[in-house]
Amino acid sequence: MNRTQKFALNSLTSMISQIVVMAAGMITPRLMIATYGSEMNGLVSSLNQFISYLTLVEAGIGGAAIYSLYKPLAEEDHDRISSIVVAAKKSYRQAGYIFSAGIFILAVVYGLLSNAESVTFGTIFTLAIILGINGCFDFFFVAGDRVLLTADQRNYVISFATIINTVLRTVIICVMTAQQMNILLLYGCASALVIIKAGIIVCYSHNNYTYLEKKATPDRSAMEKRWEVIYQQILGIIQTGAPTVLATILLNLVSVSVYSIYNMVISGLNGVLSIFISGLPAGFGDLIARKEETTLRKTVSEFEVAYYYILSIVYGLAFALIMPFVSVYTKGLSDANYYYPLLGAVIVLNGLLYNIKTPQSMLIVSAGMYKETRWRVTIQGLIIIVFGAIGGRLAGMVGIMLGSCLSNLYRTIDLLFFTPKYITHGSPLKSLLRMLLVMVNIIVIYGLSLVYNPECMSYLQWFKLAIIYGVWAVVVVTASAYAFEKKEFISVMKRMFSLVKRKV
C-alpha cells in the first residue's frame, strides 16, 4: 500500500475505534455515577490520571524507536529494524519494573492521603493495583510490537485490537453494574481483557514481520533520543492530566467527577480529530527521511486546510451543543451539580487551543526535533502548573482550566513560528491566517445557537438540534474554505474522491 492508501485505512479503522471508544466513554461514567456515586467516579478518574503520569517511566522509548525506524523501514533494512525493535523491547521491560513499583507506591500513598469520605483504604489500594494492570501488560508484552506497527503506518491493527477490547470491556461493566457487583470485582474482570488486546497485536506482528530476529544485537543508538522524547511526553501528560490532578489536590473528588463529564465530551471530540491524523506522523517522517522537502510543504499545506476544515466544524458544534448534551446526560443525577455553562465554555476553548496546533506539533514528532524544543515544552508545563494552581485557588475548576488555556495558547504561538523555520522552511503567515479563519468559522457557527436554542429534554431532541447545527456548520466552513483556500481545498477534495473511486 502507498502512503495515501495506508492513511485511508488507518483513518477508517481509527474512526470506527474512536466511535466505539466515544460510545463506551459516554455509557460507563453515567452508569458509574448512578450506581456507585460521583465520589467513586471521581476516584476512578483521579487514579487513572495519576497512573498516566507513571507511564513517564517509559522515558521516550516509543518516540525514539518510532523515529529511528522510519529510515530502515523505508530502505527495507531488516537487520537494523530487528536491532531497533529488540532494543526497544528490552528498554520497555526495564521500564515495566519501575512502572510496577510506581503503581504499588501510588496505591499506598493515595490510599493514605485521600480525602474520600465513603471509600476505605483497602478499596483505594486494590483499585489502584487493578487499574495499573493494563499499563504493566503493555510494558512487558505489547509495546515493542506497537512501536513497529506505528512506524510502519499500520495503526489499523492497533485500532482493531482497541475496538475488540473496548466492546468487551463495556459489556462487562454494563452487565456487572446492572447487578451492582463489587467495584473491585467489576474492574478486575474488565482489566483482564487486556490479554485479548495484547494477543491480537503480538500475533499480527509475529506473522507479518517474520524477518525479525529475536536474538539480534540491540541497537542502543536508536534509543539516544529517548531522553529528549520524554519532554514531549511530559508535555502531553501534563497538558491533559493537570486539571484532574490539580482538582484532586486543591478541590475534591466530586469536582473531579464533574470535570470528568465535560472532559469526556472533549476526549470524544479529540478522538474524532485523531482519526484524520492516524499514521500521518510516520508518513511525514518518511518524507523528511527521504528529504522530499517540496512534497512535504505541499502535503502539509493541504493537510492544514483539511484538518482546520474538520476542526472548525467539530469545535463550532462543541460550543453550541455541549451544555444541552450535559443537561440531558446528567438528568436525574442529584449528588452533584453538573450543569456549569462557564466551565463548559472554558473546557471547550481549552480543547480548541490544544488541537489547533496539531499540524505544527505533529511535524516535531515526524522530524524527531525533541531536543530542539525541550525548553519550550518546559515553559508550557510550568504555565499550566503555576497558573492552574493559582486559578484553582481563586476560581476553582474554571481557574484551573484557564491556566490550561494559557499554556496551550503559548505553545500554539511558539509552534507557529518554530515549525516553518526549522522543518518546512516556509512562511508562518498562511498557518496564522488559517487559525484565524478557524476562529471566525466557530463564532459564526456558534452564532446560530444565540438565535435558535430550543430546550433539550431527551437525546432525540438533542440529536435533532445537532443535525440542524451540523448542516449550518458544514455550509459555513465549506463556503469559507472555498472562498479563502480554493486551490488547496479543491486539491484535497480531488485526492479524496480519487481514493474513493479506487476503493470502489
CSV table of N, CA and C in Angstrom, one decimal, residues 52-107:
chain,number,residue,atom,x,y,z
A,52,SER,N,-1.5,7.5,34.6
A,52,SER,CA,-0.9,8.0,33.3
A,52,SER,C,0.4,8.8,33.5
A,53,TYR,N,0.5,9.4,34.6
A,53,TYR,CA,1.8,10.1,34.9
A,53,TYR,C,2.9,9.1,35.1
A,54,LEU,N,2.6,7.9,35.7
A,54,LEU,CA,3.6,6.9,35.9
A,54,LEU,C,4.1,6.3,34.6
A,55,THR,N,3.4,6.4,33.5
A,55,THR,CA,3.9,5.9,32.2
A,55,THR,C,5.1,6.7,31.7
A,56,LEU,N,5.4,7.8,32.4
A,56,LEU,CA,6.6,8.6,32.1
A,56,LEU,C,7.9,7.8,32.3
A,57,VAL,N,7.8,6.7,33.0
A,57,VAL,CA,9.0,5.9,33.2
A,57,VAL,C,9.4,5.3,31.8
A,58,GLU,N,8.5,5.3,30.9
A,58,GLU,CA,8.9,4.9,29.5
A,58,GLU,C,10.1,5.7,29.0
A,59,ALA,N,10.1,6.9,29.5
A,59,ALA,CA,11.3,7.8,29.2
A,59,ALA,C,11.5,7.9,27.7
A,60,GLY,N,10.5,8.1,26.9
A,60,GLY,CA,10.7,8.4,25.5
A,60,GLY,C,11.1,7.2,24.6
A,61,ILE,N,11.0,6.0,25.1
A,61,ILE,CA,11.4,4.8,24.4
A,61,ILE,C,10.6,4.7,23.1
A,62,GLY,N,9.3,4.8,23.2
A,62,GLY,CA,8.4,4.7,22.0
A,62,GLY,C,8.7,5.7,20.9
A,63,GLY,N,8.8,7.0,21.3
A,63,GLY,CA,9.0,8.0,20.3
A,63,GLY,C,10.4,7.9,19.7
A,64,ALA,N,11.4,7.5,20.5
A,64,ALA,CA,12.7,7.4,19.9
A,64,ALA,C,12.8,6.2,19.0
A,65,ALA,N,12.2,5.1,19.3
A,65,ALA,CA,12.2,3.9,18.5
A,65,ALA,C,11.4,4.1,17.2
A,66,ILE,N,10.3,4.8,17.3
A,66,ILE,CA,9.5,5.0,16.1
A,66,ILE,C,10.3,5.9,15.1
A,67,TYR,N,10.9,7.0,15.6
A,67,TYR,CA,11.7,7.9,14.8
A,67,TYR,C,12.8,7.1,14.1
A,68,SER,N,13.5,6.3,14.9
A,68,SER,CA,14.7,5.5,14.4
A,68,SER,C,14.3,4.5,13.4
A,69,LEU,N,13.0,4.0,13.4
A,69,LEU,CA,12.6,3.0,12.5
A,69,LEU,C,12.2,3.6,11.1
A,70,TYR,N,11.9,4.9,11.0
A,70,TYR,CA,11.5,5.4,9.7
A,70,TYR,C,12.4,5.1,8.6
A,71,LYS,N,13.7,5.4,8.8
A,71,LYS,CA,14.7,5.2,7.7
A,71,LYS,C,14.9,3.7,7.3
A,72,PRO,N,15.2,2.8,8.3
A,72,PRO,CA,15.4,1.4,7.9
A,72,PRO,C,14.1,0.8,7.3
A,73,LEU,N,12.9,1.2,7.7
A,73,LEU,CA,11.7,0.7,7.1
A,73,LEU,C,11.6,1.2,5.6
A,74,ALA,N,12.0,2.4,5.4
A,74,ALA,CA,12.0,3.0,4.0
A,74,ALA,C,13.0,2.2,3.1
A,75,GLU,N,14.1,1.9,3.7
A,75,GLU,CA,15.2,1.2,3.0
A,75,GLU,C,15.1,-0.3,3.1
A,76,GLU,N,14.1,-0.8,3.8
A,76,GLU,CA,13.9,-2.3,4.0
A,76,GLU,C,15.2,-2.9,4.6
A,77,ASP,N,15.8,-2.3,5.5
A,77,ASP,CA,17.0,-2.8,6.2
A,77,ASP,C,16.5,-3.7,7.4
A,78,HIS,N,16.3,-4.9,7.1
A,78,HIS,CA,15.7,-5.8,8.1
A,78,HIS,C,16.6,-6.0,9.3
A,79,ASP,N,17.9,-6.1,9.1
A,79,ASP,CA,18.8,-6.3,10.3
A,79,ASP,C,18.7,-5.1,11.2
A,80,ARG,N,18.7,-3.9,10.7
A,80,ARG,CA,18.6,-2.7,11.6
A,80,ARG,C,17.2,-2.6,12.3
A,81,ILE,N,16.2,-3.0,11.5
A,81,ILE,CA,14.8,-3.0,12.1
A,81,ILE,C,14.8,-3.9,13.3
A,82,SER,N,15.4,-5.1,13.1
A,82,SER,CA,15.4,-6.1,14.2
A,82,SER,C,16.2,-5.6,15.4
A,83,SER,N,17.3,-5.0,15.2
A,83,SER,CA,18.1,-4.4,16.3
A,83,SER,C,17.4,-3.3,17.0
A,84,ILE,N,16.7,-2.5,16.3
A,84,ILE,CA,15.9,-1.4,17.0
A,84,ILE,C,14.8,-2.0,17.8
A,85,VAL,N,14.0,-2.9,17.2
A,85,VAL,CA,12.9,-3.5,18.0
A,85,VAL,C,13.3,-4.2,19.2
A,86,VAL,N,14.4,-5.0,19.1
A,86,VAL,CA,15.0,-5.7,20.2
A,86,VAL,C,15.4,-4.7,21.3
A,87,ALA,N,16.1,-3.7,20.9
A,87,ALA,CA,16.5,-2.6,21.9
A,87,ALA,C,15.3,-2.0,22.6
A,88,ALA,N,14.2,-1.7,21.8
A,88,ALA,CA,13.0,-1.1,22.4
A,88,ALA,C,12.3,-2.1,23.4
A,89,LYS,N,12.2,-3.3,23.0
A,89,LYS,CA,11.6,-4.3,23.9
A,89,LYS,C,12.4,-4.4,25.2
A,90,LYS,N,13.7,-4.5,25.1
A,90,LYS,CA,14.5,-4.6,26.3
A,90,LYS,C,14.3,-3.3,27.2
A,91,SER,N,14.3,-2.2,26.6
A,91,SER,CA,14.1,-0.9,27.4
A,91,SER,C,12.7,-0.9,28.0
A,92,TYR,N,11.7,-1.4,27.3
A,92,TYR,CA,10.4,-1.4,27.8
A,92,TYR,C,10.2,-2.3,29.0
A,93,ARG,N,10.9,-3.5,29.0
A,93,ARG,CA,10.9,-4.4,30.1
A,93,ARG,C,11.5,-3.7,31.4
A,94,GLN,N,12.6,-3.1,31.2
A,94,GLN,CA,13.2,-2.4,32.3
A,94,GLN,C,12.3,-1.3,32.9
A,95,ALA,N,11.7,-0.5,32.0
A,95,ALA,CA,10.7,0.5,32.4
A,95,ALA,C,9.5,-0.1,33.1
A,96,GLY,N,9.1,-1.3,32.7
A,96,GLY,CA,8.0,-2.0,33.2
A,96,GLY,C,8.1,-2.3,34.7
A,97,TYR,N,9.4,-2.7,35.1
A,97,TYR,CA,9.6,-3.0,36.5
A,97,TYR,C,9.5,-1.7,37.4
A,98,ILE,N,10.0,-0.6,36.8
A,98,ILE,CA,9.8,0.7,37.6
A,98,ILE,C,8.4,1.1,37.6
A,99,PHE,N,7.6,0.9,36.5
A,99,PHE,CA,6.2,1.2,36.5
A,99,PHE,C,5.4,0.4,37.5
A,100,SER,N,5.7,-0.9,37.6
A,100,SER,CA,5.0,-1.7,38.5
A,100,SER,C,5.2,-1.3,40.0
A,101,ALA,N,6.5,-0.9,40.3
A,101,ALA,CA,6.8,-0.4,41.6
A,101,ALA,C,6.1,0.9,41.9
A,102,GLY,N,6.0,1.7,40.9
A,102,GLY,CA,5.3,3.0,41.0
A,102,GLY,C,3.8,2.8,41.3
A,103,ILE,N,3.2,1.8,40.7
A,103,ILE,CA,1.8,1.5,40.9
A,103,ILE,C,1.6,1.2,42.4
A,104,PHE,N,2.5,0.4,42.9
A,104,PHE,CA,2.3,-0.1,44.3
A,104,PHE,C,2.5,1.1,45.2
A,105,ILE,N,3.5,2.0,45.0
A,105,ILE,CA,3.7,3.2,45.8
A,105,ILE,C,2.5,4.1,45.7
A,106,LEU,N,1.9,4.3,44.5
A,106,LEU,CA,0.7,5.1,44.3
A,106,LEU,C,-0.4,4.6,45.1
A,107,ALA,N,-0.6,3.3,45.1
A,107,ALA,CA,-1.7,2.7,45.8
A,107,ALA,C,-1.7,2.9,47.3
